[in-house]
């Protein structure tokens, strides 16, 4: 990954001097993004297992929706506690616990024999996903220089989408090899169970790799471990650059040098929640209200509902995953050049238009005797193209940029707590959208459901223009709350 040679607005002398150990910074950031890969895989693997879960556990629409969405309850709890616990025990420590939970969840989800047992293991996985969702971007933001921090943090989204992509690819291959997701594959176990077990390989890789990366230097300074922080910073920025950065971090905490705590989110001047916290909650919530995880979690169900076979529906998921990775690569090129805010509002506008087209295409359909939606003429193709264009807009904007901003927008003193609150909001919204989709599908239909997501995309345009502040090129020590 090339490093920009010119100094961005707000860049420090450390960056201008080029003293940072770029290769080492990129390496440890990539280790952190394995958590993002598992985040994506654990989120996407459910897509191909819905038929298997329904058949194995004899569940109706509401129970199936809860089985799919149950992980998100764990995600909300994991994000909430990971942020605050990371302020006490460290960013790397919480990622280690997340890796262990990923392993337990992947194995348990595959051996589950009832909905209740399955939900327990999925909630454990959710705790890991929630922790990884806030800790990986926070860790990257806290070790990377400002002038390419956005690009490194965007790699986290590529990791998430890569996890989704490989879960879709694995689901498609395993189901195809068995004949269907509900058919026995190896050792008398159905293909849908192997879809979960495939996650064990990257989960063990993540656990092992975490032992070779340092703790976040900003966490170490906040805990009063300046000598250890100095050694880490020297590895990141060189001896002189590390010393200067240590002084900057220490100065940013000097006026209020108690250990970070949740109550720091309340402004001492006004006695109210800091405005930056509300902006974080808004970013996190709108990312889900536009309905992206309906595509990621229910893609196979969605495309089968409009006439595609299970195999074709799973293959469409692979296509969506590949397009998502391509969109994130575009963001890597643009995020530190044009900034975060323009990407967000352009993405919102694009999603509003494409979601509107999807809703219109679905509104032209009629139900056949079996209750499946039949689209006239080329409307199935229109819906498919518009839905994938929507996926591209999302992954070129809100997908990566929301996580980048949450990792960098909060001042040092409240970063862990701010991430905890925003992460909780993100996963609660995710749960609501995911749980309600099967009921919306049965109640008001696909067209109306996608109309609601399109309306949320329109509202997000105004939210970004009115409330979001640009963070491009600013050091973390310059962030204000």
PDB file of C-alpha atoms in Angstrom, residues 194-312:
ATOM      1  CA  UNK A 194     -20.117 -27.527   7.672  1.00  0.00           C
ATOM      2  CA  UNK A 195     -20.792 -23.928   6.654  1.00  0.00           C
ATOM      3  CA  UNK A 196     -20.291 -22.935  10.306  1.00  0.00           C
ATOM      4  CA  UNK A 197     -17.300 -25.228  10.875  1.00  0.00           C
ATOM      5  CA  UNK A 198     -15.383 -23.702   7.962  1.00  0.00           C
ATOM      6  CA  UNK A 199     -14.950 -20.591  10.143  1.00  0.00           C
ATOM      7  CA  UNK A 200     -12.646 -22.467  12.530  1.00  0.00           C
ATOM      8  CA  UNK A 201      -9.617 -22.027  10.230  1.00  0.00           C
ATOM      9  CA  UNK A 202      -9.502 -18.181  10.242  1.00  0.00           C
ATOM     10  CA  UNK A 203     -10.584 -18.100  13.900  1.00  0.00           C
ATOM     11  CA  UNK A 204      -7.529 -20.105  15.017  1.00  0.00           C
ATOM     12  CA  UNK A 205      -5.325 -17.980  12.725  1.00  0.00           C
ATOM     13  CA  UNK A 206      -6.623 -14.812  14.401  1.00  0.00           C
ATOM     14  CA  UNK A 207      -5.977 -16.179  17.875  1.00  0.00           C
ATOM     15  CA  UNK A 208      -2.390 -17.095  17.059  1.00  0.00           C
ATOM     16  CA  UNK A 209      -1.544 -13.860  15.227  1.00  0.00           C
ATOM     17  CA  UNK A 210      -2.743 -11.644  18.082  1.00  0.00           C
ATOM     18  CA  UNK A 211       0.132 -12.826  20.281  1.00  0.00           C
ATOM     19  CA  UNK A 212       2.570 -11.084  17.927  1.00  0.00           C
ATOM     20  CA  UNK A 213       1.138  -7.537  17.914  1.00  0.00           C
ATOM     21  CA  UNK A 214       1.692  -4.820  20.566  1.00  0.00           C
ATOM     22  CA  UNK A 215      -0.933  -3.177  22.732  1.00  0.00           C
ATOM     23  CA  UNK A 216      -2.336   0.202  21.609  1.00  0.00           C
ATOM     24  CA  UNK A 217       0.036   2.981  22.770  1.00  0.00           C
ATOM     25  CA  UNK A 218      -2.833   5.367  23.475  1.00  0.00           C
ATOM     26  CA  UNK A 219      -4.402   2.823  25.810  1.00  0.00           C
ATOM     27  CA  UNK A 220      -1.048   2.380  27.547  1.00  0.00           C
ATOM     28  CA  UNK A 221      -0.666   6.132  28.121  1.00  0.00           C
ATOM     29  CA  UNK A 222      -4.234   6.361  29.447  1.00  0.00           C
ATOM     30  CA  UNK A 223      -3.358   3.611  31.936  1.00  0.00           C
ATOM     31  CA  UNK A 224      -0.210   5.430  33.030  1.00  0.00           C
ATOM     32  CA  UNK A 225       2.151   2.922  31.373  1.00  0.00           C
ATOM     33  CA  UNK A 226       4.209   5.577  29.610  1.00  0.00           C
ATOM     34  CA  UNK A 227       7.442   3.595  29.456  1.00  0.00           C
ATOM     35  CA  UNK A 228       5.747   0.682  27.692  1.00  0.00           C
ATOM     36  CA  UNK A 229       3.880   3.097  25.431  1.00  0.00           C
ATOM     37  CA  UNK A 230       7.160   4.785  24.543  1.00  0.00           C
ATOM     38  CA  UNK A 231       8.660   1.480  23.431  1.00  0.00           C
ATOM     39  CA  UNK A 232       5.651   0.708  21.235  1.00  0.00           C
ATOM     40  CA  UNK A 233       5.666   4.203  19.727  1.00  0.00           C
ATOM     41  CA  UNK A 234       9.391   3.913  19.006  1.00  0.00           C
ATOM     42  CA  UNK A 235       8.658   0.761  16.992  1.00  0.00           C
ATOM     43  CA  UNK A 236       5.865   2.571  15.150  1.00  0.00           C
ATOM     44  CA  UNK A 237       7.461   5.978  14.516  1.00  0.00           C
ATOM     45  CA  UNK A 238      11.163   5.692  15.336  1.00  0.00           C
ATOM     46  CA  UNK A 239      12.922   6.965  18.478  1.00  0.00           C
ATOM     47  CA  UNK A 240      12.456  10.696  17.901  1.00  0.00           C
ATOM     48  CA  UNK A 241       9.027  10.443  16.330  1.00  0.00           C
ATOM     49  CA  UNK A 242       7.838   8.101  19.064  1.00  0.00           C
ATOM     50  CA  UNK A 243       8.998  10.499  21.770  1.00  0.00           C
ATOM     51  CA  UNK A 244       7.127  13.385  20.149  1.00  0.00           C
ATOM     52  CA  UNK A 245       3.983  11.316  19.700  1.00  0.00           C
ATOM     53  CA  UNK A 246       4.160  10.187  23.342  1.00  0.00           C
ATOM     54  CA  UNK A 247       4.289  13.834  24.401  1.00  0.00           C
ATOM     55  CA  UNK A 248       1.287  14.670  22.178  1.00  0.00           C
ATOM     56  CA  UNK A 249      -0.819  11.804  23.549  1.00  0.00           C
ATOM     57  CA  UNK A 250       0.116  12.667  27.125  1.00  0.00           C
ATOM     58  CA  UNK A 251      -0.743  16.337  26.559  1.00  0.00           C
ATOM     59  CA  UNK A 252      -4.161  15.426  25.125  1.00  0.00           C
ATOM     60  CA  UNK A 253      -4.949  13.631  28.402  1.00  0.00           C
ATOM     61  CA  UNK A 254      -3.160  16.016  30.758  1.00  0.00           C
ATOM     62  CA  UNK A 255      -6.130  18.299  31.450  1.00  0.00           C
ATOM     63  CA  UNK A 256      -8.279  15.355  32.546  1.00  0.00           C
ATOM     64  CA  UNK A 257      -5.882  12.555  33.348  1.00  0.00           C
ATOM     65  CA  UNK A 258      -8.156  10.118  35.169  1.00  0.00           C
ATOM     66  CA  UNK A 259      -8.702   6.702  33.707  1.00  0.00           C
ATOM     67  CA  UNK A 260     -11.379   6.638  30.976  1.00  0.00           C
ATOM     68  CA  UNK A 261     -14.893   5.871  32.187  1.00  0.00           C
ATOM     69  CA  UNK A 262     -18.412   5.849  30.784  1.00  0.00           C
ATOM     70  CA  UNK A 263     -19.389   9.054  32.597  1.00  0.00           C
ATOM     71  CA  UNK A 264     -16.854  10.939  30.430  1.00  0.00           C
ATOM     72  CA  UNK A 265     -19.527  10.919  27.722  1.00  0.00           C
ATOM     73  CA  UNK A 266     -21.403  13.551  29.740  1.00  0.00           C
ATOM     74  CA  UNK A 267     -20.145  17.091  29.195  1.00  0.00           C
ATOM     75  CA  UNK A 268     -19.088  18.766  32.450  1.00  0.00           C
ATOM     76  CA  UNK A 269     -20.060  22.145  31.005  1.00  0.00           C
ATOM     77  CA  UNK A 270     -23.645  21.278  30.058  1.00  0.00           C
ATOM     78  CA  UNK A 271     -24.387  18.139  32.056  1.00  0.00           C
ATOM     79  CA  UNK A 272     -25.681  16.532  28.835  1.00  0.00           C
ATOM     80  CA  UNK A 273     -24.411  13.806  26.545  1.00  0.00           C
ATOM     81  CA  UNK A 274     -21.652  15.215  24.341  1.00  0.00           C
ATOM     82  CA  UNK A 275     -22.827  16.097  20.788  1.00  0.00           C
ATOM     83  CA  UNK A 276     -20.137  13.897  19.231  1.00  0.00           C
ATOM     84  CA  UNK A 277     -21.699  10.878  20.956  1.00  0.00           C
ATOM     85  CA  UNK A 278     -25.072  11.576  19.322  1.00  0.00           C
ATOM     86  CA  UNK A 279     -23.354  11.890  15.941  1.00  0.00           C
ATOM     87  CA  UNK A 280     -21.699   8.506  16.519  1.00  0.00           C
ATOM     88  CA  UNK A 281     -25.052   6.953  17.419  1.00  0.00           C
ATOM     89  CA  UNK A 282     -26.615   8.495  14.304  1.00  0.00           C
ATOM     90  CA  UNK A 283     -23.882   7.160  12.025  1.00  0.00           C
ATOM     91  CA  UNK A 284     -24.123   3.698  13.551  1.00  0.00           C
ATOM     92  CA  UNK A 285     -27.927   3.575  13.346  1.00  0.00           C
ATOM     93  CA  UNK A 286     -28.331   4.899   9.802  1.00  0.00           C
ATOM     94  CA  UNK A 287     -25.808   2.355   8.545  1.00  0.00           C
ATOM     95  CA  UNK A 288     -28.344  -0.323   9.486  1.00  0.00           C
ATOM     96  CA  UNK A 289     -31.612   1.468   8.720  1.00  0.00           C
ATOM     97  CA  UNK A 290     -30.758   1.459   5.005  1.00  0.00           C
ATOM     98  CA  UNK A 291     -31.244  -2.322   5.128  1.00  0.00           C
ATOM     99  CA  UNK A 292     -27.859  -3.623   3.995  1.00  0.00           C
ATOM    100  CA  UNK A 293     -27.946  -6.690   6.206  1.00  0.00           C
ATOM    101  CA  UNK A 294     -31.228  -7.799   4.692  1.00  0.00           C
ATOM    102  CA  UNK A 295     -29.173  -8.408   1.551  1.00  0.00           C
ATOM    103  CA  UNK A 296     -26.304 -10.037   3.444  1.00  0.00           C
ATOM    104  CA  UNK A 297     -28.374 -12.200   5.823  1.00  0.00           C
ATOM    105  CA  UNK A 298     -31.377 -13.008   3.657  1.00  0.00           C
ATOM    106  CA  UNK A 299     -29.924 -12.766   0.151  1.00  0.00           C
ATOM    107  CA  UNK A 300     -30.591 -16.418  -0.651  1.00  0.00           C
ATOM    108  CA  UNK A 301     -34.162 -16.175   0.662  1.00  0.00           C
ATOM    109  CA  UNK A 302     -34.708 -12.869  -1.168  1.00  0.00           C
ATOM    110  CA  UNK A 303     -33.655 -14.118  -4.597  1.00  0.00           C
ATOM    111  CA  UNK A 304     -35.490 -17.406  -4.211  1.00  0.00           C
ATOM    112  CA  UNK A 305     -38.603 -15.348  -3.382  1.00  0.00           C
ATOM    113  CA  UNK A 306     -38.475 -13.756  -6.843  1.00  0.00           C
ATOM    114  CA  UNK A 307     -37.949 -16.999  -8.739  1.00  0.00           C
ATOM    115  CA  UNK A 308     -34.227 -17.909  -8.617  1.00  0.00           C
ATOM    116  CA  UNK A 309     -33.143 -21.416  -7.603  1.00  0.00           C
ATOM    117  CA  UNK A 310     -31.207 -21.961  -4.352  1.00  0.00           C
ATOM    118  CA  UNK A 311     -27.974 -22.541  -6.286  1.00  0.00           C
ATOM    119  CA  UNK A 312     -28.446 -19.372  -8.371  1.00  0.00           C
TER     120      UNK A 312
END
